[in-house]
Each structure stands twice: as C-alpha cells, then as structure tokens.
Coordinates of C-alpha atoms and ligand atoms in Angstrom, one line a residue:
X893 CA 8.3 -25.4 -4.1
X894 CA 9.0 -22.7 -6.8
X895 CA 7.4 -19.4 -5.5
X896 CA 6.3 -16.7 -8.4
X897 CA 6.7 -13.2 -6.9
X898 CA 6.1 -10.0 -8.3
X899 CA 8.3 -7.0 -6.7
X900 CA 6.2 -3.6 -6.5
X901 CA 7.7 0.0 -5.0
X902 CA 5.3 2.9 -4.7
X903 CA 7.6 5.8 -3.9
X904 CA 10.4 4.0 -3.0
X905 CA 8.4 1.5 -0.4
X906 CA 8.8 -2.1 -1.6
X907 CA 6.9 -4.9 -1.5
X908 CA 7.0 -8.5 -2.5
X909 CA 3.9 -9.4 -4.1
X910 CA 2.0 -12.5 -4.1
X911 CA -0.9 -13.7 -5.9
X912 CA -2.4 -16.3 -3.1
X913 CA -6.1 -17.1 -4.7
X914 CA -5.2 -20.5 -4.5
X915 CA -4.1 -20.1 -0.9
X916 CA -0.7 -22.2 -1.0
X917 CA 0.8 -19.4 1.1
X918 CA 2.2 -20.7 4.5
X919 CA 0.8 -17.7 6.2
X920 CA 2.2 -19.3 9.7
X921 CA 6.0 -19.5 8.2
X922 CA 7.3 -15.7 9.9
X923 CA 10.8 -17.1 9.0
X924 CA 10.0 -17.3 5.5
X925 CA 7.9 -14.3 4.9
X926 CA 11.0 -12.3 6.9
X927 CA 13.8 -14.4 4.5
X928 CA 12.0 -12.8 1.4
X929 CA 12.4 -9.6 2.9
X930 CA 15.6 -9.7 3.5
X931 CA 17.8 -7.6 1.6
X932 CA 21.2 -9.5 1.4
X933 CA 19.8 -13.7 1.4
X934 CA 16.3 -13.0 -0.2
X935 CA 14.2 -10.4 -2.7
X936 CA 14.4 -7.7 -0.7
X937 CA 11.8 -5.7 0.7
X938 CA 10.1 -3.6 3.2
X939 CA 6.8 -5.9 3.5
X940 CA 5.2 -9.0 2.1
X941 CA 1.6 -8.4 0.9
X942 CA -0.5 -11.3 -0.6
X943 CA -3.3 -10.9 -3.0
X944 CA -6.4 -13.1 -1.7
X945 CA -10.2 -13.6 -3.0
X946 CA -12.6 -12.0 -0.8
X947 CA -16.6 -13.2 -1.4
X948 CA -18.1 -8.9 -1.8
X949 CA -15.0 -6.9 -3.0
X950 CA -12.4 -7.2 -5.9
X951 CA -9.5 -9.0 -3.6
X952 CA -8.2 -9.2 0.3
X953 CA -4.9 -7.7 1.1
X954 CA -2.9 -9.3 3.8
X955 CA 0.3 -7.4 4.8
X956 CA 3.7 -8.5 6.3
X957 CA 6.1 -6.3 7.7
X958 CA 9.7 -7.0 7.0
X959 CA 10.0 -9.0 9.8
X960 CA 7.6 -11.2 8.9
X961 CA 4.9 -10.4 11.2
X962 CA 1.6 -9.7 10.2
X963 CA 0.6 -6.0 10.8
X964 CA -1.9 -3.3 10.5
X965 CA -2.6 -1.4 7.1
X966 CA 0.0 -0.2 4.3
X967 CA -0.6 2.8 2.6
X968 CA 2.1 2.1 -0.4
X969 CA 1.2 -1.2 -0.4
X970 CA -2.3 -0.4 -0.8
X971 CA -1.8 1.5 -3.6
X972 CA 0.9 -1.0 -5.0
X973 CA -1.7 -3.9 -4.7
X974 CA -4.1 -2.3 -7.2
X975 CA -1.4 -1.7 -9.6
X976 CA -1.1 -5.6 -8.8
X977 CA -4.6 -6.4 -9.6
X978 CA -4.7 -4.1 -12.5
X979 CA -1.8 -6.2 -14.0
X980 CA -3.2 -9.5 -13.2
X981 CA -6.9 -8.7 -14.9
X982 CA -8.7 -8.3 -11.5
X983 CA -9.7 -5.1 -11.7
X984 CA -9.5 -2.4 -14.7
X985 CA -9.2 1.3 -13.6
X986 CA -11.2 1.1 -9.8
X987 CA -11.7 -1.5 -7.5
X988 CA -12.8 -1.9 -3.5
X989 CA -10.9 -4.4 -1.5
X990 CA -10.6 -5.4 2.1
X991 CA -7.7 -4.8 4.1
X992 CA -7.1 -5.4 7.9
X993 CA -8.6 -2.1 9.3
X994 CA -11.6 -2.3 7.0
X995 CA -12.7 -1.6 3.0
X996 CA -10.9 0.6 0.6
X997 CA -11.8 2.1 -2.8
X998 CA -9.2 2.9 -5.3
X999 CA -8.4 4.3 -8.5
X1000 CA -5.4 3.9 -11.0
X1001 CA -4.9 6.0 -13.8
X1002 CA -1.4 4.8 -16.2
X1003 CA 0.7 4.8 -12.7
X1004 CA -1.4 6.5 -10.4
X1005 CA -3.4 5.3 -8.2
X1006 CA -5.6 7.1 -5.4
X1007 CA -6.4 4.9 -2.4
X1008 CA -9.2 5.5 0.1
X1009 CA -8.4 5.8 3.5
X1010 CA -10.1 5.3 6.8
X1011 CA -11.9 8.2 8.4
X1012 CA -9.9 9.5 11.1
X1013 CA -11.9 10.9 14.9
X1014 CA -9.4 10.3 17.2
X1015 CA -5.8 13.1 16.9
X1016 CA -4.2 13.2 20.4
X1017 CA -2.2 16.7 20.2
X1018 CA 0.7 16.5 23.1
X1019 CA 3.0 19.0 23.3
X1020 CA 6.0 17.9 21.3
X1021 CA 4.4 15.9 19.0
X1022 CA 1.1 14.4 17.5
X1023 CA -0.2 11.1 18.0
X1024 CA -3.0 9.2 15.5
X1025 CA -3.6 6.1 13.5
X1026 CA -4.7 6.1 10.0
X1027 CA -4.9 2.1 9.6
X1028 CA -1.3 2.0 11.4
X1029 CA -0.3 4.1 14.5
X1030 CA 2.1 7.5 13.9
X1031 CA 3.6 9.6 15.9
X1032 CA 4.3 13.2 13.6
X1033 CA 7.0 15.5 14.9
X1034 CA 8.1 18.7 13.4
X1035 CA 12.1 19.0 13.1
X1036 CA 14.2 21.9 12.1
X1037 CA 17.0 20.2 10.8
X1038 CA 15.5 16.8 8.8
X1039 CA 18.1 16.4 6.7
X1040 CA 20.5 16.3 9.3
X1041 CA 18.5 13.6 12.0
X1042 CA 19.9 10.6 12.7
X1043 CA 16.5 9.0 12.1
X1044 CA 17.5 5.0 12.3
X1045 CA 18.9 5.9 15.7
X1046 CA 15.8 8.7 17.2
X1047 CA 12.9 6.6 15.6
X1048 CA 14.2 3.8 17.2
X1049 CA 14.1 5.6 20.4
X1050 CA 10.6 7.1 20.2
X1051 CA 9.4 3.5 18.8
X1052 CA 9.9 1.9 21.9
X1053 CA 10.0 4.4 24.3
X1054 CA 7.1 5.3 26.5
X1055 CA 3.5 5.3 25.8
X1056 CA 4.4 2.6 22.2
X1057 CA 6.8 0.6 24.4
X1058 CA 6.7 -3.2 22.9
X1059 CA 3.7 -2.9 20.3
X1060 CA 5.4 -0.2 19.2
X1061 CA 4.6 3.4 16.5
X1062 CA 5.5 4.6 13.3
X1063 CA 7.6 7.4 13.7
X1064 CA 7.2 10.8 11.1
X1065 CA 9.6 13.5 11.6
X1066 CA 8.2 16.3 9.6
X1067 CA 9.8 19.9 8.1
X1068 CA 7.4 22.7 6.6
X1069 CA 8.1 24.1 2.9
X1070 CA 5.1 26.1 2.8
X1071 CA 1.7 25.7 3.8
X1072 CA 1.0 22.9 1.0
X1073 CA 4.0 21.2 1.0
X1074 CA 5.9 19.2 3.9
X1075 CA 8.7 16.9 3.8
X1076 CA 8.9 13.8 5.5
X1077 CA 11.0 11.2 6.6
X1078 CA 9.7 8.0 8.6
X1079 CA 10.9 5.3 10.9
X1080 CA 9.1 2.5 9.9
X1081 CA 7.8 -0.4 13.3
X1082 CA 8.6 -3.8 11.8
X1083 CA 11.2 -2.6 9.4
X1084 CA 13.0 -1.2 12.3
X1085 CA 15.2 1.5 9.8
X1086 CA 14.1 4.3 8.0
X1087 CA 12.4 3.7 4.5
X1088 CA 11.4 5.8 1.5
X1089 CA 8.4 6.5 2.0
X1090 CA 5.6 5.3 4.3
X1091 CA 1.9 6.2 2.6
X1092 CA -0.3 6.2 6.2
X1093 CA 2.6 7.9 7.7
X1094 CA 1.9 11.1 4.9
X1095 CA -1.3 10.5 5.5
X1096 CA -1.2 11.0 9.2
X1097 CA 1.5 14.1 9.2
X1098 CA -0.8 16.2 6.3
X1099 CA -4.1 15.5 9.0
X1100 CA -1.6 16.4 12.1
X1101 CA -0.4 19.3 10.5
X1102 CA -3.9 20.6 10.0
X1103 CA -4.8 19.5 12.9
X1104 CA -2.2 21.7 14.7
X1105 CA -2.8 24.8 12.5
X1106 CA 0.7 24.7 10.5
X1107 CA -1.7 24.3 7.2
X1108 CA -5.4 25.7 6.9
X1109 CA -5.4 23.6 2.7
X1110 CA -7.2 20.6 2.7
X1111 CA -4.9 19.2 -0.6
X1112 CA -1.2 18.7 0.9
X1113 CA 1.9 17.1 -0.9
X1114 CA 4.2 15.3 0.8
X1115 CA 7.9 14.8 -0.1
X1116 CA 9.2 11.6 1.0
X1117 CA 13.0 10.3 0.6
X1118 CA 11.8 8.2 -2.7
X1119 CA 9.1 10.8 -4.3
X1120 CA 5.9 13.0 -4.0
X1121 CA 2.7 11.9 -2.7
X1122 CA -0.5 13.9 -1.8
X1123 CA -2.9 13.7 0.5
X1124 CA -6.7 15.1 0.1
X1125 CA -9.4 15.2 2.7
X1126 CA -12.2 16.9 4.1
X1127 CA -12.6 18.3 8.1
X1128 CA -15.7 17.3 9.5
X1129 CA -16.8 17.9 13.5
X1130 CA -15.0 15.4 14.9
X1131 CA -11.8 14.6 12.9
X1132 CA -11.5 13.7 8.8
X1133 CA -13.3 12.0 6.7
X1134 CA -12.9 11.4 2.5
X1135 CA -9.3 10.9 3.0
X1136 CA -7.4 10.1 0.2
X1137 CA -3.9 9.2 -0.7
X1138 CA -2.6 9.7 -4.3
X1139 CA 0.6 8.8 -5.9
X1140 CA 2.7 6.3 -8.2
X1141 CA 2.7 2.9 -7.9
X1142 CA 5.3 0.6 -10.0
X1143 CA 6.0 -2.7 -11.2
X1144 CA 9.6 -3.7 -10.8
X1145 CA 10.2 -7.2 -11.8
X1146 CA 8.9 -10.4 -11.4
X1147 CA 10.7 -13.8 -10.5
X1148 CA 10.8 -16.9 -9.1
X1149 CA 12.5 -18.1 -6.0
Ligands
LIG292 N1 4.7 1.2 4.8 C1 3.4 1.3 5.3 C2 3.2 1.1 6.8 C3 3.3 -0.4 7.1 C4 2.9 -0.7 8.5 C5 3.9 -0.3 9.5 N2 5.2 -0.8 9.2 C6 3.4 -0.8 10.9 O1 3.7 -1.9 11.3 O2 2.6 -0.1 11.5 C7 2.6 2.4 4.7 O3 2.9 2.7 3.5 O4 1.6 2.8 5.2

C-alpha cells in the first residue's frame, strides 16, 4: 500500500511525518517504522512521528525513534508536528495536543513555533555531570573542547554505561559562550549517533546549567550543530515550571513510498 509521508526537520532533527486519523498505521511493524528511517534503503530520518485524533485536544503525537521503537517525548518533533497540523488545517496559529508524557500548548508564528514543556522537580546534580528528564531522560556535561569530542563514540559510552545501562539516556555535552548562550551537541538513545539538534536535550542543559549556577538568566539560547533554539522558564521552590522551547520548524518535502 502506497504510504503519503511528509518529511519535517526543526533545526536539523528530522522526522517522517504521518497523518494517521484514519489509523491505517501498523503501529506493531518496528521493522517498518525503522526501514523509513533509514538513511540509505528508506526516507531518512531521526524519528517517525504520526499525527492521531485525540477526543479534548487538537491531535495525539506518537513518536518513533529511528529504530523503530516507540519512545518518550520529542522536543523537535513537537514543534515540527504543529508546523504539521498548521499545514494540514488542524490548527491555525496555537494548538494543545497530547503527547506520551502528558499535554502541550504551542504556538507558530510563519516558522516558529514555541512548544510547552513539562514542569520539571526532579535535577539530580552529581559531580561530573547533571542528570534530569524533560519528557525524555538527559544527562548534561560541560566539555572544554566540544568541537573536538568524539561524541558518536563517548555518548555511546555514557548511554549504556552505569546507572542508564539497557533503557538507556540522552547524552548533552555542553560548552559555555557566555552566560546566555551555550552550545550543544547531543547523543541521541534510539538513533544511537549524534544528531543536529535534540529540543528536550536544550531544554534539559539550559535548566541544568541554572541549576548548577553557570547562568543566573532565565531566557537561554542554545546553539545546536543544525541552528539556534531558546529556552525560557521560570524557577519556582522545587524545580521549573512555564518551560518553553522556541525555534524553527520546516517543511521539507513530501512523498509517497
Ligand atoms: N530528538 C528528540 C528526543 C527524542 C527522544 C530520544 N531519542 C529518546 O529516546 O529519549 C528531541 O528533540 O527531544
């Protein structure tokens, strides 16, 4: 059967995008979802994300990782699937949908769209690094030398190294510009590589960064491999709340396969 797909990036994240109101989606087929994915034999992509009806809010987002596996929220892909619903008449400039770690509010203005995210209580500060989860589980480290890190290899490490072991973390390794701005480069669990950009990994390094005392702002940008993207929030007694994350989200092309 002839599958439409429409492929969206948001800072250099990808995603293959699928309207599923009509649910014909074989949610169960891993092989597939992972064949679309791939790079060289399918579209190409970091995740799979399908657009579904929800009974209270706008839509449902359901999100793949690149290997086909069902996982926990995408930041980029949140923002990606309201340019999505935008584009398909759903929605016109806000929206709330529900996504697997709760309900979202959004914005989109031309290309950029600000997505809602979770409030955040629990930031486990260890020595060499900072643990949290911000719909998806990060680990932030601070690195002298980002541009030169090997991160494919030290992610990878980290990943499945002890306490992740098998279910695994994101892995952010972070460099200060000045107390606003940070860059970022992320090892991404499911897509086992590096990718562009990775929106509840920024979101977790600009609230472990505060939380740490390397910034006192409470508006940070983040410079990932494929663009900008900022992160707003406010600090309440125990952790953050009114988190958002702001930045482009695009429409590459559309196809059949
Ligand atoms: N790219 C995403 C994160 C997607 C989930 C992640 N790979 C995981 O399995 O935890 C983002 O933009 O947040």
């Amino acid at each position: 059967m002839q599958l439409t797909f429409y492929k969206y990036q948001g800072t250099g994240n990808d995603f293959v995008m699928i309207d599923n109101r009509q649910q014909f989606f074989d949610k169960k087929d891993t092989k597939r979802i992972a064949f679309l994915c791939d790079r060289r034999f399918g579209i190409g992509a970091d995740g799979l994300i399908l657009l579904e009806n929800h009974a209270t809010t706008d839509f449902k987002m359901v999100y793949y990782n690149a290997d086909g596996n069902e996982s926990s929220m995408c930041g980029n892909g949140g923002r990606c699937i309201i340019a999505f619903a935008k584009y398909l008449g759903i929605i016109k400039d806000s929206a709330t949908f529900e996504a697997i770690d709760g309900f979202h509010e959004a914005t989109i203005d031309h290309a950029i769209v600000s997505l809602k995210m979770q409030d955040v209580s629990i930031i486990e500060n260890h020595n060499t690094h900072v643990f949290l989860d911000t719909g998806s589980p990060h680990h932030v480290q601070l690195e002298e030398e980002l541009e030169q890190l090997d991160i494919k290899t030290k992610g990878y490490q980290i990943r499945y190294g002890a306490p992740y072991n098998e279910v695994g973390s994101n892995v952010n390794f972070v460099s200060k510009n000045t107390t606003t701005n940070f860059s970022v480069r992320t090892y991404e669990r499911g897509v086992e590589d590096e990718t562009l950009s990775c929106g509840t990994g920024v979101t977790a390094v600009a609230l472990a960064m505060h939380f740490i005392g390397e910034t006192e702002k409470n508006v940070i940008t983040l410079q990932t491999q494929g663009g900008l993207l900022n992160v707003s929030f406010e600090t309440v007694d125990k952790g953050y709340k009114n988190i958002w994350l702001i930045g482009p989200a695009t429409l590459v092309f559309k196809g059949e396969i």
